[in-house]
Every structure is written in C-alpha cells, then in structure tokens.
Amino acid sequence: MSDPQELAKALLKVSGPLLIGHLLNWGLFGVLSVQVYIYHLAFPNDHIRNKALSYSVYVLEIVQTMMLTQSAFHAFAEGFGNVEYMMEVGNLWFSVPILSGMIFFITQMFYAYRVHRLSGSSILAGVVIFFALVSFAGAIATGALSRHVGDLTGLLSKNTFITLGIWNGGNAVCDAIIAICMTVSISRRSTGLPQSQALVNKIIRLTVETGSLTAAVAILNLILILLPDHAGYFLAPIGILGKLYSTSMMSVFNSRIVFSDGGIKTLTSASAVDLPRTNWRAEQRGSANRPVRVAVKVTQEQLSFPSNEQTSFWEDKTPVRRADSFQLPTR
C-alpha cells in the first residue's frame, strides 16, 4: 500500500480500536487474576477436574496477554511513528482468534456439561456442543486467513468477514442457548426453604448476568463486523471475549462461597457446578410418605434441637440417626 492517503485512512480504521482492545484486555486480565486467586484460597481441596479446568484456562489467558503485550509494544513503542510497524499482523493471527477460540471452546464445554447435569437432556447439551464446534472452526479459519494477509488491512477482506461472522455468530447463539437452558432448569428446582431458594435465585441471577454479557459482546462484535464501511471497530471487543468467558466461568466456581453472620463458608461437599440429575417432583411426591427423622436430646435443664445453621440446598443435612432418635410418622 504505497499511497500515503489510503494508508492513513486504513491506519485510522485499525489503530484506534486495536489500542482500545489492548487496554481492555489488560484490565480484564487483572479481574480474572483476582477471581483465580480467590478460587485458590477458597477451594484448596476442590475436585481435581475443576482445578485443572480453571488453571489451564488461566494459563492460556497468561499466554495470550503476553503475546498481545508484545504486539502492542512492537506497534506503539518499538515502531513509534513508523506506519509499517503499526500495520504488521505479527502474532495477532494466533493470540486473538486461535487462543480465544480455544478458551471459548473449553468454557462452552464446561457449560454444556452443566446444561446436561441440570436439564438431564443430552439433546440440549449436543446443541451447545454443535454451536461451540462451529464457533471454534470459525476461529481457526479466521486465524488461518489472518496468517497469510499482508497487513492489518487484509483483515477487512470479504473472506475474513465471513469467518469472523461464523465465529462470533456461533458464540452468540451458543451463549443464548446456555443462558436460557440453565435459567429454566434451575428455576424449576424449587426447594420450599427460604435460605435454599435464595441460593437458587442467586445462581439464576449469576447465570443470566454472565450469559447475557458474553452474548451481548459477541452480538456487538458481529454488528461491528457487518458495518457497511468495513471499519476495524471490531478489533476492540474481539480481543476481550476470551477474558469475559474465563471470568464468567470463574465467577460460577466462586459462587459457591456463602457469606453468613458467622463468617465465610465454602460449599465443598457438594459443588454448585456439578449438580446431580434428580427428579424433584418425584422427590416431593415421595416425601409425603417418608418418615421424618428427628434427633432429640432431653436433659433436666435444657432441650436442644438441631441447629439452624445456614446451609445450601446442594448439601445433604439429614440428621444422623442415633440410639436416642425416634421417628415421627407423617400424616
């Protein structure tokens, strides 16, 4: 691109959004680091599967942040005032589409597992996996095309816009399905206990907020890609999608922390991310004929009952039957 005017116009379309994307990426990396640190402190004995998932995603985020930092230093510091440095693709073809696509796929598989456990439907989980694979394929195709373009203006080509549309469109559809399925599945689990229902409402709110946020950013990115002037505005939000997915996943893990009057509790005996598939209506019908076990200890001075300790409905708090226990039949 030898014409200075055309080069200046193309530079304005990509340099500003690229700088904003770098700044947002660094800020969200700090948020993610705090989430991972809280998880490390709160759940030292968590399941090895959850630890491997959390730390592997965080390692990928570290690698992506380091590569993006090198790209920003090369463009805005080492090549300050040099337009050719600014327009180089460098490692952006790998750090943004490939690494972000891997992070998307891992987190979406995590949510597909949750959808399967909550709803008990393999079809819904299969739909989530299908759109996750479509999105991952679009990310790989975007990275492959970006690898062979001459400069950043090559990202504004028609073929690249098609692969970007597949990538972000698949993410938007996948996030919408995940948010709807999980919200409906969790809302059906009515416990009838105020404390337990409050935790259910908290999980529903967290699911809607995180799912809506990632879906909204993916849709915004898709809109910016389809703008008629083919500007590079999509370079700003496209670099932060990975951090949003990772942070939303870590917020789900950390949602098992319960704040009570006596301090902070962590639900380690039953994970909020690994729920058993149960038929709650059948349990409620069967509980009508089930004997209630009550542990009572009577002395001359006091009468003590089981404590009203604040717990989660994910935990099994059935009193242990002892020798001085008796059963009260229900009517």
CSV table of C-alpha atoms in Angstrom, one decimal:
chain,number,residue,atom,x,y,z
A,1,MET,CA,0.0,0.0,0.0
A,2,SER,CA,2.1,2.9,-1.4
A,3,ASP,CA,-0.5,5.8,-1.4
A,4,PRO,CA,0.0,7.8,1.8
A,5,GLN,CA,-3.6,8.9,1.9
A,6,GLU,CA,-5.0,5.4,1.6
A,7,LEU,CA,-2.5,4.2,4.2
A,8,ALA,CA,-3.6,6.9,6.6
A,9,LYS,CA,-7.3,6.1,6.2
A,10,ALA,CA,-6.6,2.4,6.7
A,11,LEU,CA,-4.5,3.1,9.7
A,12,LEU,CA,-7.3,5.2,11.3
A,13,LYS,CA,-9.6,2.2,10.9
A,14,VAL,CA,-7.5,-0.2,12.8
A,15,SER,CA,-5.0,1.6,15.1
A,16,GLY,CA,-7.6,3.1,17.5
A,17,PRO,CA,-9.7,0.0,18.0
A,18,LEU,CA,-6.6,-2.1,18.4
A,19,LEU,CA,-5.2,0.2,21.2
A,20,ILE,CA,-8.6,0.1,23.0
A,21,GLY,CA,-8.6,-3.7,22.7
A,22,HIS,CA,-5.2,-3.9,24.3
A,23,LEU,CA,-6.2,-1.7,27.2
A,24,LEU,CA,-9.4,-3.6,27.8
A,25,ASN,CA,-7.6,-6.9,27.7
A,26,TRP,CA,-5.1,-5.9,30.3
A,27,GLY,CA,-7.9,-4.6,32.6
A,28,LEU,CA,-9.9,-7.8,32.3
A,29,PHE,CA,-6.8,-9.9,32.9
A,30,GLY,CA,-6.5,-8.2,36.3
A,31,VAL,CA,-10.1,-9.1,37.1
A,32,LEU,CA,-9.5,-12.7,36.1
A,33,SER,CA,-6.4,-12.9,38.2
A,34,VAL,CA,-8.3,-11.8,41.3
A,35,GLN,CA,-11.0,-14.4,40.5
A,36,VAL,CA,-8.4,-17.2,40.2
A,37,TYR,CA,-6.7,-16.1,43.4
A,38,ILE,CA,-10.0,-16.1,45.3
A,39,TYR,CA,-10.7,-19.6,44.0
A,40,HIS,CA,-7.2,-20.8,45.0
A,41,LEU,CA,-7.8,-19.5,48.6
A,42,ALA,CA,-11.4,-20.6,49.0
A,43,PHE,CA,-11.2,-24.1,47.4
A,44,PRO,CA,-7.8,-25.7,48.1
A,45,ASN,CA,-9.5,-29.2,48.3
A,46,ASP,CA,-11.7,-28.7,45.3
A,47,HIS,CA,-12.1,-31.6,42.7
A,48,ILE,CA,-9.1,-32.0,40.5
A,49,ARG,CA,-11.3,-31.6,37.4
A,50,ASN,CA,-12.3,-28.2,38.5
A,51,LYS,CA,-8.8,-27.2,39.4
A,52,ALA,CA,-7.4,-28.4,36.0
A,53,LEU,CA,-10.1,-26.5,34.1
A,54,SER,CA,-9.6,-23.3,36.0
A,55,TYR,CA,-5.8,-23.2,35.9
A,56,SER,CA,-5.5,-24.4,32.3
A,57,VAL,CA,-7.8,-21.6,31.1
A,58,TYR,CA,-5.8,-19.1,33.2
A,59,VAL,CA,-2.5,-20.3,31.7
A,60,LEU,CA,-4.0,-19.8,28.2
A,61,GLU,CA,-5.0,-16.3,29.3
A,62,ILE,CA,-1.5,-15.6,30.5
A,63,VAL,CA,0.0,-16.7,27.2
A,64,GLN,CA,-2.5,-14.5,25.3
A,65,THR,CA,-1.8,-11.5,27.4
A,66,MET,CA,1.9,-11.8,27.0
A,67,MET,CA,1.6,-12.1,23.2
A,68,LEU,CA,-0.7,-9.2,23.0
A,69,THR,CA,1.6,-7.1,25.1
A,70,GLN,CA,4.5,-7.9,22.7
A,71,SER,CA,2.3,-6.9,19.8
A,72,ALA,CA,1.3,-3.6,21.5
A,73,PHE,CA,5.0,-2.8,22.4
A,74,HIS,CA,6.1,-3.6,18.8
A,75,ALA,CA,3.4,-1.4,17.3
A,76,PHE,CA,3.2,1.6,19.7
A,77,ALA,CA,6.7,1.7,21.3
A,78,GLU,CA,9.3,0.0,19.2
A,79,GLY,CA,7.8,1.2,15.9
A,80,PHE,CA,6.6,4.6,17.2
A,81,GLY,CA,6.0,6.8,14.2
A,82,ASN,CA,6.5,4.0,11.7
A,83,VAL,CA,3.3,3.2,9.9
A,84,GLU,CA,4.6,-0.2,8.7
A,85,TYR,CA,5.2,-1.4,12.2
A,86,MET,CA,1.6,-0.4,13.1
A,87,MET,CA,0.1,-2.3,10.2
A,88,GLU,CA,2.0,-5.6,10.8
A,89,VAL,CA,-0.1,-8.6,11.8
A,90,GLY,CA,2.7,-10.1,13.9
A,91,ASN,CA,1.4,-12.8,16.3
A,92,LEU,CA,-2.2,-11.4,16.3
A,93,TRP,CA,-3.3,-14.2,14.0
A,94,PHE,CA,-2.6,-16.7,16.8
A,95,SER,CA,-3.1,-14.7,20.0
A,96,VAL,CA,-6.6,-13.4,19.2
A,97,PRO,CA,-8.5,-15.9,17.1
A,98,ILE,CA,-6.7,-19.2,17.9
A,99,LEU,CA,-6.2,-18.7,21.6
A,100,SER,CA,-9.6,-17.0,22.1
A,101,GLY,CA,-11.2,-19.8,20.2
A,102,MET,CA,-9.6,-22.4,22.4
A,103,ILE,CA,-10.8,-20.6,25.5
A,104,PHE,CA,-14.3,-20.2,24.1
A,105,PHE,CA,-14.4,-23.9,23.3
A,106,ILE,CA,-13.2,-25.0,26.8
A,107,THR,CA,-15.6,-22.8,28.7
A,108,GLN,CA,-18.5,-23.7,26.4
A,109,MET,CA,-17.8,-27.4,27.0
A,110,PHE,CA,-18.0,-26.7,30.7
A,111,TYR,CA,-21.4,-25.0,30.3
A,112,ALA,CA,-22.6,-27.9,28.1
A,113,TYR,CA,-21.7,-30.3,30.9
A,114,ARG,CA,-23.7,-28.1,33.3
A,115,VAL,CA,-26.7,-28.0,30.9
A,116,HIS,CA,-26.6,-31.8,30.7
A,117,ARG,CA,-26.5,-32.2,34.5
A,118,LEU,CA,-29.2,-29.6,35.2
A,119,SER,CA,-31.7,-30.5,32.5
A,120,GLY,CA,-30.8,-34.2,32.1
A,121,SER,CA,-31.2,-33.7,28.3
A,122,SER,CA,-28.4,-34.9,26.0
A,123,ILE,CA,-30.1,-33.1,23.1
A,124,LEU,CA,-29.7,-29.7,24.6
A,125,ALA,CA,-26.1,-30.4,25.5
A,126,GLY,CA,-25.5,-31.7,22.0
A,127,VAL,CA,-26.9,-28.4,20.5
A,128,VAL,CA,-24.5,-26.4,22.7
A,129,ILE,CA,-21.6,-28.6,21.6
A,130,PHE,CA,-22.5,-28.2,18.0
A,131,PHE,CA,-22.5,-24.4,18.0
A,132,ALA,CA,-19.3,-24.5,20.1
A,133,LEU,CA,-17.7,-26.5,17.4
A,134,VAL,CA,-19.0,-24.2,14.7
A,135,SER,CA,-17.6,-21.2,16.6
A,136,PHE,CA,-14.2,-22.9,17.1
A,137,ALA,CA,-14.0,-23.8,13.4
A,138,GLY,CA,-14.7,-20.1,12.6
A,139,ALA,CA,-11.9,-19.0,15.0
A,140,ILE,CA,-9.4,-21.4,13.4
A,141,ALA,CA,-10.4,-20.3,9.9
A,142,THR,CA,-10.0,-16.6,10.9
A,143,GLY,CA,-6.5,-17.3,12.3
A,144,ALA,CA,-5.5,-19.2,9.2
A,145,LEU,CA,-6.7,-16.3,6.9
A,146,SER,CA,-5.1,-13.7,9.1
A,147,ARG,CA,-1.7,-15.5,9.0
A,148,HIS,CA,-1.5,-15.0,5.2
A,149,VAL,CA,-2.7,-11.4,4.9
A,150,GLY,CA,0.0,-8.8,4.2
A,151,ASP,CA,-1.1,-6.3,6.9
A,152,LEU,CA,-4.0,-5.5,9.2
A,153,THR,CA,-5.9,-4.0,6.3
A,154,GLY,CA,-6.1,-7.6,5.0
A,155,LEU,CA,-8.4,-8.3,7.9
A,156,LEU,CA,-11.0,-6.2,6.3
A,157,SER,CA,-11.4,-8.5,3.3
A,158,LYS,CA,-14.6,-10.4,2.5
A,159,ASN,CA,-13.3,-13.8,3.3
A,160,THR,CA,-12.2,-12.7,6.7
A,161,PHE,CA,-15.5,-11.1,7.5
A,162,ILE,CA,-17.3,-14.4,6.7
A,163,THR,CA,-15.1,-16.4,9.1
A,164,LEU,CA,-15.5,-13.7,11.7
A,165,GLY,CA,-19.2,-13.8,11.3
A,166,ILE,CA,-19.2,-17.6,11.8
A,167,TRP,CA,-17.0,-17.3,14.8
A,168,ASN,CA,-19.0,-14.6,16.6
A,169,GLY,CA,-22.4,-15.8,15.4
A,170,GLY,CA,-21.7,-19.2,16.8
A,171,ASN,CA,-20.7,-17.7,20.1
A,172,ALA,CA,-23.8,-15.6,20.3
A,173,VAL,CA,-26.2,-18.5,19.6
A,174,CYS,CA,-24.3,-20.8,22.0
A,175,ASP,CA,-24.4,-18.2,24.8
A,176,ALA,CA,-28.1,-17.6,24.3
A,177,ILE,CA,-28.9,-21.3,24.4
A,178,ILE,CA,-26.8,-21.8,27.5
A,179,ALA,CA,-28.3,-18.9,29.4
A,180,ILE,CA,-31.9,-19.9,28.6
A,181,CYS,CA,-31.5,-23.7,29.3
A,182,MET,CA,-29.7,-23.1,32.6
A,183,THR,CA,-32.1,-20.5,33.8
A,184,VAL,CA,-35.2,-22.6,33.0
A,185,SER,CA,-33.6,-25.8,34.6
A,186,ILE,CA,-32.5,-24.1,37.8
A,187,SER,CA,-35.8,-22.1,38.2
A,188,ARG,CA,-37.7,-25.4,38.3
A,189,ARG,CA,-35.8,-26.6,41.3
A,190,SER,CA,-38.0,-25.1,44.0
A,191,THR,CA,-36.9,-26.1,47.4
A,192,GLY,CA,-39.6,-24.5,49.6
A,193,LEU,CA,-37.0,-23.3,52.1
A,194,PRO,CA,-36.2,-19.5,52.2
A,195,GLN,CA,-32.4,-19.9,52.6
A,196,SER,CA,-32.1,-22.5,49.9
A,197,GLN,CA,-34.4,-20.7,47.5
A,198,ALA,CA,-32.3,-17.5,48.0
A,199,LEU,CA,-29.3,-19.5,46.8
A,200,VAL,CA,-31.2,-20.8,43.8
A,201,ASN,CA,-32.2,-17.2,42.9
A,202,LYS,CA,-28.5,-16.2,43.2
A,203,ILE,CA,-27.4,-18.9,40.8
A,204,ILE,CA,-30.2,-17.9,38.3
A,205,ARG,CA,-29.1,-14.2,38.5
A,206,LEU,CA,-25.5,-15.1,38.0
A,207,THR,CA,-26.3,-17.3,35.0
A,208,VAL,CA,-28.4,-14.6,33.4
A,209,GLU,CA,-25.9,-11.9,34.0
A,210,THR,CA,-22.8,-13.8,32.8
A,211,GLY,CA,-24.6,-15.4,29.8
A,212,SER,CA,-26.2,-12.2,28.8
A,213,LEU,CA,-22.9,-10.3,29.0
A,214,THR,CA,-20.9,-12.7,26.8
A,215,ALA,CA,-23.8,-13.0,24.3
A,216,ALA,CA,-24.2,-9.2,24.2
A,217,VAL,CA,-20.5,-8.6,23.5
A,218,ALA,CA,-20.5,-11.4,20.8
A,219,ILE,CA,-23.6,-9.8,19.1
A,220,LEU,CA,-21.9,-6.3,19.3
A,221,ASN,CA,-18.8,-7.7,17.7
A,222,LEU,CA,-20.9,-9.3,15.0
A,223,ILE,CA,-22.7,-6.0,14.3
A,224,LEU,CA,-19.4,-4.1,14.1
A,225,ILE,CA,-18.1,-6.7,11.6
A,226,LEU,CA,-21.1,-6.3,9.4
A,227,LEU,CA,-20.9,-2.5,9.3
A,228,PRO,CA,-21.2,-1.2,5.6
A,229,ASP,CA,-18.0,0.8,5.7
A,230,HIS,CA,-15.9,-2.3,6.8
A,231,ALA,CA,-14.1,-0.4,9.5
A,232,GLY,CA,-11.9,-2.2,12.0
A,233,TYR,CA,-14.0,-1.3,15.1
A,234,PHE,CA,-14.5,-5.0,15.8
A,235,LEU,CA,-10.8,-5.2,16.8
A,236,ALA,CA,-11.7,-3.6,20.2
A,237,PRO,CA,-14.2,-6.1,21.6
A,238,ILE,CA,-12.8,-9.2,19.8
A,239,GLY,CA,-9.7,-9.3,22.0
A,240,ILE,CA,-11.7,-9.3,25.3
A,241,LEU,CA,-14.2,-12.0,24.6
A,242,GLY,CA,-11.8,-14.7,25.9
A,243,LYS,CA,-11.3,-12.8,29.2
A,244,LEU,CA,-15.1,-12.4,29.5
A,245,TYR,CA,-15.7,-16.1,29.1
A,246,SER,CA,-12.9,-17.1,31.6
A,247,THR,CA,-14.1,-14.5,34.2
A,248,SER,CA,-17.7,-15.8,33.9
A,249,MET,CA,-16.6,-19.4,34.4
A,250,MET,CA,-14.5,-18.4,37.5
A,251,SER,CA,-17.5,-16.5,38.9
A,252,VAL,CA,-19.5,-19.7,38.7
A,253,PHE,CA,-16.9,-21.6,40.6
A,254,ASN,CA,-16.6,-18.8,43.2
A,255,SER,CA,-20.4,-18.5,43.6
A,256,ARG,CA,-20.1,-21.5,46.0
A,257,ILE,CA,-18.7,-19.1,48.6
A,258,VAL,CA,-21.5,-18.4,51.1
A,259,PHE,CA,-21.4,-15.3,53.3
A,260,SER,CA,-23.1,-15.7,56.7
A,261,ASP,CA,-23.2,-13.9,60.1
A,262,GLY,CA,-20.5,-16.2,61.4
A,263,GLY,CA,-18.1,-15.6,58.5
A,264,ILE,CA,-17.5,-17.1,55.1
A,265,LYS,CA,-18.3,-20.7,54.2
A,266,THR,CA,-17.4,-22.7,51.1
A,267,LEU,CA,-19.6,-25.4,49.8
A,268,THR,CA,-17.0,-28.0,49.2
A,269,SER,CA,-19.1,-31.1,49.9
A,270,ALA,CA,-21.4,-30.6,47.1
A,271,SER,CA,-20.4,-28.4,44.2
A,272,ALA,CA,-22.7,-25.9,42.6
A,273,VAL,CA,-21.1,-26.7,39.3
A,274,ASP,CA,-21.7,-30.4,39.5
A,275,LEU,CA,-25.4,-30.9,40.3
A,276,PRO,CA,-27.0,-34.4,40.4
A,277,ARG,CA,-29.7,-35.2,38.0
A,278,THR,CA,-32.7,-35.7,40.1
A,279,ASN,CA,-36.5,-35.7,39.6
A,280,TRP,CA,-37.6,-33.1,42.1
A,281,ARG,CA,-41.3,-33.6,41.6
A,282,ALA,CA,-40.9,-37.3,42.3
A,283,GLU,CA,-39.0,-36.5,45.4
A,284,GLN,CA,-41.7,-34.1,46.6
A,285,ARG,CA,-44.4,-36.8,46.0
A,286,GLY,CA,-42.4,-39.4,47.7
A,287,SER,CA,-41.6,-37.3,50.7
A,288,ALA,CA,-45.3,-37.3,51.7
A,289,ASN,CA,-45.0,-41.0,52.9
A,290,ARG,CA,-41.4,-40.7,54.1
A,291,PRO,CA,-40.8,-40.8,57.9
A,292,VAL,CA,-39.1,-37.7,59.3
A,293,ARG,CA,-36.1,-38.4,61.4
A,294,VAL,CA,-35.6,-36.1,64.3
A,295,ALA,CA,-32.7,-36.2,66.7
A,296,VAL,CA,-33.8,-35.1,70.2
A,297,LYS,CA,-31.6,-35.0,73.3
A,298,VAL,CA,-33.5,-34.2,76.5
A,299,THR,CA,-32.0,-33.4,79.9
A,300,GLN,CA,-33.4,-31.9,83.1
A,301,GLU,CA,-32.0,-28.5,82.4
A,302,GLN,CA,-32.4,-27.9,78.7
A,303,LEU,CA,-34.0,-29.2,75.5
A,304,SER,CA,-31.7,-28.9,72.4
A,305,PHE,CA,-32.8,-29.2,68.8
A,306,PRO,CA,-30.8,-29.4,65.6
A,307,SER,CA,-29.2,-26.0,64.9
A,308,ASN,CA,-30.5,-23.5,62.4
A,309,GLU,CA,-27.1,-23.3,60.7
A,310,GLN,CA,-27.3,-21.6,57.4
A,311,THR,CA,-26.7,-24.1,54.7
A,312,SER,CA,-27.1,-24.6,51.0
A,313,PHE,CA,-29.7,-26.8,49.4
A,314,TRP,CA,-26.9,-28.6,47.5
A,315,GLU,CA,-25.8,-30.2,50.8
A,316,ASP,CA,-27.4,-33.1,52.4
A,317,LYS,CA,-28.1,-32.1,56.0
A,318,THR,CA,-30.3,-35.1,57.1
A,319,PRO,CA,-29.6,-35.6,60.8
A,320,VAL,CA,-27.7,-38.7,61.7
A,321,ARG,CA,-29.8,-41.2,63.4
A,322,ARG,CA,-28.5,-42.1,66.8
A,323,ALA,CA,-29.6,-44.5,69.6
A,324,ASP,CA,-31.8,-41.8,71.2
A,325,SER,CA,-33.5,-40.9,68.0
A,326,PHE,CA,-37.1,-41.7,67.2
A,327,GLN,CA,-39.3,-41.4,64.1
A,328,LEU,CA,-42.4,-39.2,63.7
A,329,PRO,CA,-44.7,-40.6,61.1
A,330,THR,CA,-46.2,-38.1,58.8
A,331,ARG,CA,-49.9,-37.9,58.1
